[in-house]
Every structure is written in C-alpha cells, then in structure tokens.
Amino acid sequence: MMDAGGDGAGTKYRRVLLKISGEALMGDQGFGLHPPTVERIAREVKSVADLGVEICMVIGGGNIFRGLAGAAQGMERTTADYMGMLATVMNALAMQGALESLGIHTRVISAIPMDQVCEPYIRRRAVRHLEKKRVCIFAAGTGNPYFTTDTAATLRANEMACEAIFKGTKVDGIYDMDPKLHPEAKRYDRVSYDEVLMKNLKVMDASAIALARDNNLPIIVFSLDEPGGFTSILAGEGTCTVVKG
C-alpha cells in the first residue's frame, strides 16, 4: 500500500506524470506502433482522467529510434539523440489521437519548437492546460542531447508540481533481478533512491533518480499490462514498488 499524496477524486494523488517507454506502444511487434496497444493505454489514461486527476505524460522513442543504438553504428551521438527526440514526438501524436478519439482533450508540448505540429514548451501554459483537465504529453525530451526521456519526465514532473511519477512497465514493480529470467527474483514494496542507485536497479537512469531524490518526488513502478492497473494503483490498491527517500 502506498503512502497518501494529495487529496483528489478518491485517489491518492491530484496531479501525476505517467512515464512509459516507446517500446510499450509496439505491442508484440518488433518496432513501430501497434494501434490496439496505443488504444488500450489511452483507455487506461482516460479511466484516471475521468476521476478528475490531472495527468501529464512522457513517452520514450525506442520503438522508432534509439539514440544509443544509432551511435553504436557509427552515427554521431548528438544527431542520433535528436532523431530519438523526433521519434518521441511521433509517439506523442499517436497517443494524442487515441486519447482524443475517446473524448479526452490533449495537448502535445514539444521541447523542440515545431509550431505546425504541436505547442512549444511554456511552463505556465502547460500548468494551465493541466488545471483545465487536459492531458499534456511532453515530447522531444528536454530538447538536449545526452539526456534521456527518464530525465525529461522527472524534470517536467517537478516543473508541473506533480505529486508522483508513475512508471508503467511490463512487470509489477522493481525486482532485484529480471523476474522473467529468474523466477526466484524478489520484488521490493518500497525502496529508497539511494538503494536504487547503489544496487543499480535500473528503474530510471541515475540522473533521473538523483533529480527525483533532490526534490523528494516519489516514483511508483507498476505494470501497465494489467487492465485497470493505473487506476487501482492511484487508489492505493494493486501491486507496485514505491521509490522514496
């Protein structure tokens, strides 16, 4: 059971950021977007938005392009990272389309200006969107190479005064080893930021964990594959791991 956060609509939190990987959108495919999977995740977000919770999102770009993989093939890291940022915009637009087809007002907000496609990032404007119960999808990372979407998610969560980051994964929390490869793996109910760093638990990259720690921002890791999981975790039910100080 997680600790209570802000009061709001029968949930533990009033404003949250949902971080998912680009790979989460590709379903069983090896790459790209899987429309039924995108729609399923959109329905999870809608179920939480319907409770009155203010939601922002950050989606990775690994399903389309992974900067480090490009760099490993001889591409300059900076160029590869910018390509990865553009991939996150494509994913954000796909999620926006899925959410708006469900009647959820959504704004895609990019750290790299591209006015004909989405809004530029302006903090006060983004906060106002959240106050109006619009889902804000932050794209293009921080707008800088060498920073991951995990770091971007933690940065935006702090700027938006979110009460927690919800990291949606394929497993129901943080384990001491890969539970798919090691059935005996132990799941943590709660773990500190420093333990995550010292044990290299690979929840998020070290910069993101340090930024969350310095601002006392909880990270809740849960399974996005569990139907209704996002809603139940917000209500303080279900299985997850809470990262706190």
mmCIF file with all atom_site columns, N, CA and C in Angstrom, residues 69-131:
data_model
loop_
_atom_site.group_PDB
_atom_site.id
_atom_site.type_symbol
_atom_site.label_atom_id
_atom_site.label_alt_id
_atom_site.label_comp_id
_atom_site.label_asym_id
_atom_site.label_entity_id
_atom_site.label_seq_id
_atom_site.pdbx_PDB_ins_code
_atom_site.Cartn_x
_atom_site.Cartn_y
_atom_site.Cartn_z
_atom_site.occupancy
_atom_site.B_iso_or_equiv
_atom_site.pdbx_formal_charge
_atom_site.auth_seq_id
_atom_site.auth_comp_id
_atom_site.auth_asym_id
_atom_site.auth_atom_id
_atom_site.pdbx_PDB_model_num
ATOM 1   N N  . ALA A 1 69  ? 21.734  3.167  -29.903 1.00 0.00 ? 69  ALA A N  1
ATOM 2   C CA . ALA A 1 69  ? 21.943  2.146  -30.928 1.00 0.00 ? 69  ALA A CA 1
ATOM 3   C C  . ALA A 1 69  ? 22.484  2.784  -32.197 1.00 0.00 ? 69  ALA A C  1
ATOM 4   N N  . GLY A 1 70  ? 21.966  3.961  -32.530 1.00 0.00 ? 70  GLY A N  1
ATOM 5   C CA . GLY A 1 70  ? 22.462  4.669  -33.702 1.00 0.00 ? 70  GLY A CA 1
ATOM 6   C C  . GLY A 1 70  ? 23.912  5.071  -33.534 1.00 0.00 ? 70  GLY A C  1
ATOM 7   N N  . ALA A 1 71  ? 24.248  5.534  -32.311 1.00 0.00 ? 71  ALA A N  1
ATOM 8   C CA . ALA A 1 71  ? 25.625  5.939  -32.056 1.00 0.00 ? 71  ALA A CA 1
ATOM 9   C C  . ALA A 1 71  ? 26.570  4.745  -32.174 1.00 0.00 ? 71  ALA A C  1
ATOM 10  N N  . ALA A 1 72  ? 26.084  3.583  -31.718 1.00 0.00 ? 72  ALA A N  1
ATOM 11  C CA . ALA A 1 72  ? 26.912  2.383  -31.772 1.00 0.00 ? 72  ALA A CA 1
ATOM 12  C C  . ALA A 1 72  ? 27.210  1.966  -33.212 1.00 0.00 ? 72  ALA A C  1
ATOM 13  N N  . GLN A 1 73  ? 26.354  2.380  -34.127 1.00 0.00 ? 73  GLN A N  1
ATOM 14  C CA . GLN A 1 73  ? 26.554  2.039  -35.532 1.00 0.00 ? 73  GLN A CA 1
ATOM 15  C C  . GLN A 1 73  ? 27.382  3.098  -36.259 1.00 0.00 ? 73  GLN A C  1
ATOM 16  N N  . GLY A 1 74  ? 28.002  3.974  -35.497 1.00 0.00 ? 74  GLY A N  1
ATOM 17  C CA . GLY A 1 74  ? 28.897  4.947  -36.093 1.00 0.00 ? 74  GLY A CA 1
ATOM 18  C C  . GLY A 1 74  ? 28.298  6.327  -36.279 1.00 0.00 ? 74  GLY A C  1
ATOM 19  N N  . MET A 1 75  ? 27.015  6.504  -35.958 1.00 0.00 ? 75  MET A N  1
ATOM 20  C CA . MET A 1 75  ? 26.392  7.813  -36.084 1.00 0.00 ? 75  MET A CA 1
ATOM 21  C C  . MET A 1 75  ? 26.825  8.707  -34.925 1.00 0.00 ? 75  MET A C  1
ATOM 22  N N  . GLU A 1 76  ? 26.985  9.973  -35.195 1.00 0.00 ? 76  GLU A N  1
ATOM 23  C CA . GLU A 1 76  ? 27.330  10.919 -34.131 1.00 0.00 ? 76  GLU A CA 1
ATOM 24  C C  . GLU A 1 76  ? 26.231  10.909 -33.073 1.00 0.00 ? 76  GLU A C  1
ATOM 25  N N  . ARG A 1 77  ? 26.620  10.860 -31.816 1.00 0.00 ? 77  ARG A N  1
ATOM 26  C CA . ARG A 1 77  ? 25.648  10.722 -30.720 1.00 0.00 ? 77  ARG A CA 1
ATOM 27  C C  . ARG A 1 77  ? 24.634  11.861 -30.714 1.00 0.00 ? 77  ARG A C  1
ATOM 28  N N  . THR A 1 78  ? 25.080  13.076 -30.938 1.00 0.00 ? 78  THR A N  1
ATOM 29  C CA . THR A 1 78  ? 24.162  14.219 -30.901 1.00 0.00 ? 78  THR A CA 1
ATOM 30  C C  . THR A 1 78  ? 23.074  14.081 -31.954 1.00 0.00 ? 78  THR A C  1
ATOM 31  N N  . THR A 1 79  ? 23.467  13.739 -33.173 1.00 0.00 ? 79  THR A N  1
ATOM 32  C CA . THR A 1 79  ? 22.492  13.561 -34.247 1.00 0.00 ? 79  THR A CA 1
ATOM 33  C C  . THR A 1 79  ? 21.532  12.432 -33.927 1.00 0.00 ? 79  THR A C  1
ATOM 34  N N  . ALA A 1 80  ? 22.065  11.335 -33.419 1.00 0.00 ? 80  ALA A N  1
ATOM 35  C CA . ALA A 1 80  ? 21.231  10.191 -33.070 1.00 0.00 ? 80  ALA A CA 1
ATOM 36  C C  . ALA A 1 80  ? 20.215  10.561 -31.990 1.00 0.00 ? 80  ALA A C  1
ATOM 37  N N  . ASP A 1 81  ? 20.642  11.331 -31.005 1.00 0.00 ? 81  ASP A N  1
ATOM 38  C CA . ASP A 1 81  ? 19.734  11.720 -29.933 1.00 0.00 ? 81  ASP A CA 1
ATOM 39  C C  . ASP A 1 81  ? 18.625  12.630 -30.444 1.00 0.00 ? 81  ASP A C  1
ATOM 40  N N  . TYR A 1 82  ? 18.961  13.543 -31.351 1.00 0.00 ? 82  TYR A N  1
ATOM 41  C CA . TYR A 1 82  ? 17.919  14.409 -31.917 1.00 0.00 ? 82  TYR A CA 1
ATOM 42  C C  . TYR A 1 82  ? 16.902  13.579 -32.703 1.00 0.00 ? 82  TYR A C  1
ATOM 43  N N  . MET A 1 83  ? 17.376  12.565 -33.407 1.00 0.00 ? 83  MET A N  1
ATOM 44  C CA . MET A 1 83  ? 16.450  11.678 -34.110 1.00 0.00 ? 83  MET A CA 1
ATOM 45  C C  . MET A 1 83  ? 15.532  10.960 -33.118 1.00 0.00 ? 83  MET A C  1
ATOM 46  N N  . GLY A 1 84  ? 16.098  10.555 -31.993 1.00 0.00 ? 84  GLY A N  1
ATOM 47  C CA . GLY A 1 84  ? 15.294  9.930  -30.949 1.00 0.00 ? 84  GLY A CA 1
ATOM 48  C C  . GLY A 1 84  ? 14.243  10.881 -30.393 1.00 0.00 ? 84  GLY A C  1
ATOM 49  N N  . MET A 1 85  ? 14.592  12.150 -30.250 1.00 0.00 ? 85  MET A N  1
ATOM 50  C CA . MET A 1 85  ? 13.632  13.149 -29.766 1.00 0.00 ? 85  MET A CA 1
ATOM 51  C C  . MET A 1 85  ? 12.466  13.279 -30.732 1.00 0.00 ? 85  MET A C  1
ATOM 52  N N  . LEU A 1 86  ? 12.772  13.289 -32.033 1.00 0.00 ? 86  LEU A N  1
ATOM 53  C CA . LEU A 1 86  ? 11.694  13.383 -33.028 1.00 0.00 ? 86  LEU A CA 1
ATOM 54  C C  . LEU A 1 86  ? 10.794  12.149 -32.974 1.00 0.00 ? 86  LEU A C  1
ATOM 55  N N  . ALA A 1 87  ? 11.380  10.993 -32.660 1.00 0.00 ? 87  ALA A N  1
ATOM 56  C CA . ALA A 1 87  ? 10.572  9.778  -32.518 1.00 0.00 ? 87  ALA A CA 1
ATOM 57  C C  . ALA A 1 87  ? 9.570   9.930  -31.377 1.00 0.00 ? 87  ALA A C  1
ATOM 58  N N  . THR A 1 88  ? 9.959   10.603 -30.296 1.00 0.00 ? 88  THR A N  1
ATOM 59  C CA . THR A 1 88  ? 9.030   10.786 -29.174 1.00 0.00 ? 88  THR A CA 1
ATOM 60  C C  . THR A 1 88  ? 7.862   11.684 -29.572 1.00 0.00 ? 88  THR A C  1
ATOM 61  N N  . VAL A 1 89  ? 8.101   12.624 -30.495 1.00 0.00 ? 89  VAL A N  1
ATOM 62  C CA . VAL A 1 89  ? 7.002   13.472 -30.976 1.00 0.00 ? 89  VAL A CA 1
ATOM 63  C C  . VAL A 1 89  ? 5.995   12.627 -31.745 1.00 0.00 ? 89  VAL A C  1
ATOM 64  N N  . MET A 1 90  ? 6.494   11.712 -32.574 1.00 0.00 ? 90  MET A N  1
ATOM 65  C CA . MET A 1 90  ? 5.595   10.823 -33.318 1.00 0.00 ? 90  MET A CA 1
ATOM 66  C C  . MET A 1 90  ? 4.748   9.984  -32.362 1.00 0.00 ? 90  MET A C  1
ATOM 67  N N  . ASN A 1 91  ? 5.369   9.452  -31.328 1.00 0.00 ? 91  ASN A N  1
ATOM 68  C CA . ASN A 1 91  ? 4.619   8.663  -30.345 1.00 0.00 ? 91  ASN A CA 1
ATOM 69  C C  . ASN A 1 91  ? 3.593   9.514  -29.603 1.00 0.00 ? 91  ASN A C  1
ATOM 70  N N  . ALA A 1 92  ? 3.978   10.749 -29.280 1.00 0.00 ? 92  ALA A N  1
ATOM 71  C CA . ALA A 1 92  ? 3.066   11.649 -28.566 1.00 0.00 ? 92  ALA A CA 1
ATOM 72  C C  . ALA A 1 92  ? 1.846   11.966 -29.426 1.00 0.00 ? 92  ALA A C  1
ATOM 73  N N  . LEU A 1 93  ? 2.064   12.189 -30.711 1.00 0.00 ? 93  LEU A N  1
ATOM 74  C CA . LEU A 1 93  ? 0.946   12.478 -31.610 1.00 0.00 ? 93  LEU A CA 1
ATOM 75  C C  . LEU A 1 93  ? 0.021   11.267 -31.738 1.00 0.00 ? 93  LEU A C  1
ATOM 76  N N  . ALA A 1 94  ? 0.614   10.065 -31.768 1.00 0.00 ? 94  ALA A N  1
ATOM 77  C CA . ALA A 1 94  ? -0.205  8.851  -31.824 1.00 0.00 ? 94  ALA A CA 1
ATOM 78  C C  . ALA A 1 94  ? -1.061  8.721  -30.572 1.00 0.00 ? 94  ALA A C  1
ATOM 79  N N  . MET A 1 95  ? -0.469  8.984  -29.411 1.00 0.00 ? 95  MET A N  1
ATOM 80  C CA . MET A 1 95  ? -1.225  8.898  -28.163 1.00 0.00 ? 95  MET A CA 1
ATOM 81  C C  . MET A 1 95  ? -2.291  9.990  -28.100 1.00 0.00 ? 95  MET A C  1
ATOM 82  N N  . GLN A 1 96  ? -1.965  11.177 -28.597 1.00 0.00 ? 96  GLN A N  1
ATOM 83  C CA . GLN A 1 96  ? -2.953  12.255 -28.632 1.00 0.00 ? 96  GLN A CA 1
ATOM 84  C C  . GLN A 1 96  ? -4.169  11.840 -29.462 1.00 0.00 ? 96  GLN A C  1
ATOM 85  N N  . GLY A 1 97  ? -3.909  11.254 -30.620 1.00 0.00 ? 97  GLY A N  1
ATOM 86  C CA . GLY A 1 97  ? -5.007  10.812 -31.465 1.00 0.00 ? 97  GLY A CA 1
ATOM 87  C C  . GLY A 1 97  ? -5.885  9.786  -30.769 1.00 0.00 ? 97  GLY A C  1
ATOM 88  N N  . ALA A 1 98  ? -5.251  8.837  -30.073 1.00 0.00 ? 98  ALA A N  1
ATOM 89  C CA . ALA A 1 98  ? -6.008  7.803  -29.369 1.00 0.00 ? 98  ALA A CA 1
ATOM 90  C C  . ALA A 1 98  ? -6.834  8.392  -28.230 1.00 0.00 ? 98  ALA A C  1
ATOM 91  N N  . LEU A 1 99  ? -6.241  9.321  -27.479 1.00 0.00 ? 99  LEU A N  1
ATOM 92  C CA . LEU A 1 99  ? -6.960  9.943  -26.357 1.00 0.00 ? 99  LEU A CA 1
ATOM 93  C C  . LEU A 1 99  ? -8.124  10.798 -26.838 1.00 0.00 ? 99  LEU A C  1
ATOM 94  N N  . GLU A 1 100 ? -7.893  11.569 -27.899 1.00 0.00 ? 100 GLU A N  1
ATOM 95  C CA . GLU A 1 100 ? -8.955  12.458 -28.361 1.00 0.00 ? 100 GLU A CA 1
ATOM 96  C C  . GLU A 1 100 ? -10.096 11.674 -29.005 1.00 0.00 ? 100 GLU A C  1
ATOM 97  N N  . SER A 1 101 ? -9.796  10.495 -29.549 1.00 0.00 ? 101 SER A N  1
ATOM 98  C CA . SER A 1 101 ? -10.875 9.655  -30.070 1.00 0.00 ? 101 SER A CA 1
ATOM 99  C C  . SER A 1 101 ? -11.763 9.136  -28.942 1.00 0.00 ? 101 SER A C  1
ATOM 100 N N  . LEU A 1 102 ? -11.236 9.173  -27.703 1.00 0.00 ? 102 LEU A N  1
ATOM 101 C CA . LEU A 1 102 ? -12.003 8.764  -26.525 1.00 0.00 ? 102 LEU A CA 1
ATOM 102 C C  . LEU A 1 102 ? -12.641 9.962  -25.816 1.00 0.00 ? 102 LEU A C  1
ATOM 103 N N  . GLY A 1 103 ? -12.458 11.144 -26.403 1.00 0.00 ? 103 GLY A N  1
ATOM 104 C CA . GLY A 1 103 ? -13.083 12.348 -25.836 1.00 0.00 ? 103 GLY A CA 1
ATOM 105 C C  . GLY A 1 103 ? -12.254 13.061 -24.793 1.00 0.00 ? 103 GLY A C  1
ATOM 106 N N  . ILE A 1 104 ? -10.956 12.748 -24.710 1.00 0.00 ? 104 ILE A N  1
ATOM 107 C CA . ILE A 1 104 ? -10.063 13.398 -23.742 1.00 0.00 ? 104 ILE A CA 1
ATOM 108 C C  . ILE A 1 104 ? -9.299  14.517 -24.437 1.00 0.00 ? 104 ILE A C  1
ATOM 109 N N  . HIS A 1 105 ? -9.451  15.740 -23.956 1.00 0.00 ? 105 HIS A N  1
ATOM 110 C CA . HIS A 1 105 ? -8.729  16.873 -24.529 1.00 0.00 ? 105 HIS A CA 1
ATOM 111 C C  . HIS A 1 105 ? -7.244  16.743 -24.193 1.00 0.00 ? 105 HIS A C  1
ATOM 112 N N  . THR A 1 106 ? -6.414  16.900 -25.202 1.00 0.00 ? 106 THR A N  1
ATOM 113 C CA . THR A 1 106 ? -4.983  16.600 -25.069 1.00 0.00 ? 106 THR A CA 1
ATOM 114 C C  . THR A 1 106 ? -4.150  17.674 -25.748 1.00 0.00 ? 106 THR A C  1
ATOM 115 N N  . ARG A 1 107 ? -2.978  17.941 -25.186 1.00 0.00 ? 107 ARG A N  1
ATOM 116 C CA . ARG A 1 107 ? -2.021  18.845 -25.816 1.00 0.00 ? 107 ARG A CA 1
ATOM 117 C C  . ARG A 1 107 ? -0.667  18.140 -25.905 1.00 0.00 ? 107 ARG A C  1
ATOM 118 N N  . VAL A 1 108 ? -0.072  18.141 -27.093 1.00 0.00 ? 108 VAL A N  1
ATOM 119 C CA . VAL A 1 108 ? 1.309   17.684 -27.254 1.00 0.00 ? 108 VAL A CA 1
ATOM 120 C C  . VAL A 1 108 ? 2.188   18.913 -27.160 1.00 0.00 ? 108 VAL A C  1
ATOM 121 N N  . ILE A 1 109 ? 3.168   18.860 -26.265 1.00 0.00 ? 109 ILE A N  1
ATOM 122 C CA . ILE A 1 109 ? 4.023   20.009 -25.972 1.00 0.00 ? 109 ILE A CA 1
ATOM 123 C C  . ILE A 1 109 ? 5.471   19.579 -26.173 1.00 0.00 ? 109 ILE A C  1
ATOM 124 N N  . SER A 1 110 ? 6.129   20.200 -27.132 1.00 0.00 ? 110 SER A N  1
ATOM 125 C CA . SER A 1 110 ? 7.470   19.762 -27.526 1.00 0.00 ? 110 SER A CA 1
ATOM 126 C C  . SER A 1 110 ? 8.553   20.703 -27.016 1.00 0.00 ? 110 SER A C  1
ATOM 127 N N  . ALA A 1 111 ? 9.653   20.115 -26.551 1.00 0.00 ? 111 ALA A N  1
ATOM 128 C CA . ALA A 1 111 ? 10.812  20.903 -26.135 1.00 0.00 ? 111 ALA A CA 1
ATOM 129 C C  . ALA A 1 111 ? 11.559  21.467 -27.340 1.00 0.00 ? 111 ALA A C  1
ATOM 130 N N  . ILE A 1 112 ? 11.312  20.895 -28.525 1.00 0.00 ? 112 ILE A N  1
ATOM 131 C CA . ILE A 1 112 ? 11.867  21.426 -29.772 1.00 0.00 ? 112 ILE A CA 1
ATOM 132 C C  . ILE A 1 112 ? 10.711  22.068 -30.532 1.00 0.00 ? 112 ILE A C  1
ATOM 133 N N  . PRO A 1 113 ? 10.754  23.377 -30.758 1.00 0.00 ? 113 PRO A N  1
ATOM 134 C CA . PRO A 1 113 ? 9.616   24.050 -31.402 1.00 0.00 ? 113 PRO A CA 1
ATOM 135 C C  . PRO A 1 113 ? 9.313   23.478 -32.782 1.00 0.00 ? 113 PRO A C  1
ATOM 136 N N  . MET A 1 114 ? 8.048   23.166 -32.995 1.00 0.00 ? 114 MET A N  1
ATOM 137 C CA . MET A 1 114 ? 7.537   22.756 -34.316 1.00 0.00 ? 114 MET A CA 1
ATOM 138 C C  . MET A 1 114 ? 6.061   23.146 -34.333 1.00 0.00 ? 114 MET A C  1
ATOM 139 N N  . ASP A 1 115 ? 5.843   24.443 -34.485 1.00 0.00 ? 115 ASP A N  1
ATOM 140 C CA . ASP A 1 115 ? 4.544   25.061 -34.229 1.00 0.00 ? 115 ASP A CA 1
ATOM 141 C C  . ASP A 1 115 ? 3.392   24.492 -35.047 1.00 0.00 ? 115 ASP A C  1
ATOM 142 N N  . GLN A 1 116 ? 3.661   23.969 -36.235 1.00 0.00 ? 116 GLN A N  1
ATOM 143 C CA . GLN A 1 116 ? 2.567   23.455 -37.049 1.00 0.00 ? 116 GLN A CA 1
ATOM 144 C C  . GLN A 1 116 ? 2.112   22.077 -36.602 1.00 0.00 ? 116 GLN A C  1
ATOM 145 N N  . VAL A 1 117 ? 2.873   21.479 -35.694 1.00 0.00 ? 117 VAL A N  1
ATOM 146 C CA . VAL A 1 117 ? 2.566   20.114 -35.246 1.00 0.00 ? 117 VAL A CA 1
ATOM 147 C C  . VAL A 1 117 ? 2.080   20.077 -33.801 1.00 0.00 ? 117 VAL A C  1
ATOM 148 N N  . CYS A 1 118 ? 2.716   20.867 -32.949 1.00 0.00 ? 118 CYS A N  1
ATOM 149 C CA . CYS A 1 118 ? 2.383   20.849 -31.527 1.00 0.00 ? 118 CYS A CA 1
ATOM 150 C C  . CYS A 1 118 ? 2.822   22.158 -30.883 1.00 0.00 ? 118 CYS A C  1
ATOM 151 N N  . GLU A 1 119 ? 2.514   22.317 -29.620 1.00 0.00 ? 119 GLU A N  1
ATOM 152 C CA . GLU A 1 119 ? 2.862   23.538 -28.899 1.00 0.00 ? 119 GLU A CA 1
ATOM 153 C C  . GLU A 1 119 ? 4.320   23.515 -28.438 1.00 0.00 ? 119 GLU A C  1
ATOM 154 N N  . PRO A 1 120 ? 4.950   24.684 -28.367 1.00 0.00 ? 120 PRO A N  1
ATOM 155 C CA . PRO A 1 120 ? 6.268   24.748 -27.715 1.00 0.00 ? 120 PRO A CA 1
ATOM 156 C C  . PRO A 1 120 ? 6.092   24.656 -26.205 1.00 0.00 ? 120 PRO A C  1
ATOM 157 N N  . TYR A 1 121 ? 7.136   24.249 -25.502 1.00 0.00 ? 121 TYR A N  1
ATOM 158 C CA . TYR A 1 121 ? 7.035   24.123 -24.055 1.00 0.00 ? 121 TYR A CA 1
ATOM 159 C C  . TYR A 1 121 ? 7.127   25.493 -23.393 1.00 0.00 ? 121 TYR A C  1
ATOM 160 N N  . ILE A 1 122 ? 6.044   25.887 -22.746 1.00 0.00 ? 122 ILE A N  1
ATOM 161 C CA . ILE A 1 122 ? 5.997   27.084 -21.906 1.00 0.00 ? 122 ILE A CA 1
ATOM 162 C C  . ILE A 1 122 ? 5.369   26.636 -20.596 1.00 0.00 ? 122 ILE A C  1
ATOM 163 N N  . ARG A 1 123 ? 6.118   26.703 -19.527 1.00 0.00 ? 123 ARG A N  1
ATOM 164 C CA . ARG A 1 123 ? 5.689   26.077 -18.278 1.00 0.00 ? 123 ARG A CA 1
ATOM 165 C C  . ARG A 1 123 ? 4.324   26.565 -17.811 1.00 0.00 ? 123 ARG A C  1
ATOM 166 N N  . ARG A 1 124 ? 4.119   27.864 -17.764 1.00 0.00 ? 124 ARG A N  1
ATOM 167 C CA . ARG A 1 124 ? 2.857   28.394 -17.247 1.00 0.00 ? 124 ARG A CA 1
ATOM 168 C C  . ARG A 1 124 ? 1.663   27.961 -18.101 1.00 0.00 ? 124 ARG A C  1
ATOM 169 N N  . ARG A 1 125 ? 1.875   27.908 -19.421 1.00 0.00 ? 125 ARG A N  1
ATOM 170 C CA . ARG A 1 125 ? 0.793   27.469 -20.302 1.00 0.00 ? 125 ARG A CA 1
ATOM 171 C C  . ARG A 1 125 ? 0.477   25.995 -20.057 1.00 0.00 ? 125 ARG A C  1
ATOM 172 N N  . ALA A 1 126 ? 1.521   25.183 -19.870 1.00 0.00 ? 126 ALA A N  1
ATOM 173 C CA . ALA A 1 126 ? 1.313   23.759 -19.607 1.00 0.00 ? 126 ALA A CA 1
ATOM 174 C C  . ALA A 1 126 ? 0.559   23.545 -18.293 1.00 0.00 ? 126 ALA A C  1
ATOM 175 N N  . VAL A 1 127 ? 0.918   24.293 -17.267 1.00 0.00 ? 127 VAL A N  1
ATOM 176 C CA . VAL A 1 127 ? 0.221   24.189 -15.988 1.00 0.00 ? 127 VAL A CA 1
ATOM 177 C C  . VAL A 1 127 ? -1.255  24.539 -16.161 1.00 0.00 ? 127 VAL A C  1
ATOM 178 N N  . ARG A 1 128 ? -1.517  25.561 -16.963 1.00 0.00 ? 128 ARG A N  1
ATOM 179 C CA . ARG A 1 128 ? -2.906  25.964 -17.185 1.00 0.00 ? 128 ARG A CA 1
ATOM 180 C C  . ARG A 1 128 ? -3.688  24.860 -17.899 1.00 0.00 ? 128 ARG A C  1
ATOM 181 N N  . HIS A 1 129 ? -3.063  24.192 -18.850 1.00 0.00 ? 129 HIS A N  1
ATOM 182 C CA . HIS A 1 129 ? -3.725  23.067 -19.514 1.00 0.00 ? 129 HIS A CA 1
ATOM 183 C C  . HIS A 1 129 ? -4.119  21.995 -18.495 1.00 0.00 ? 129 HIS A C  1
ATOM 184 N N  . LEU A 1 130 ? -3.185  21.695 -17.585 1.00 0.00 ? 130 LEU A N  1
ATOM 185 C CA . LEU A 1 130 ? -3.470  20.676 -16.569 1.00 0.00 ? 130 LEU A CA 1
ATOM 186 C C  . LEU A 1 130 ? -4.620  21.109 -15.675 1.00 0.00 ? 130 LEU A C  1
ATOM 187 N N  . GLU A 1 131 ? -4.641  22.379 -15.302 1.00 0.00 ? 131 GLU A N  1
ATOM 188 C CA . GLU A 1 131 ? -5.720  22.885 -14.454 1.00 0.00 ? 131 GLU A CA 1
ATOM 189 C C  . GLU A 1 131 ? -7.078  22.769 -15.149 1.00 0.00 ? 131 GLU A C  1
#
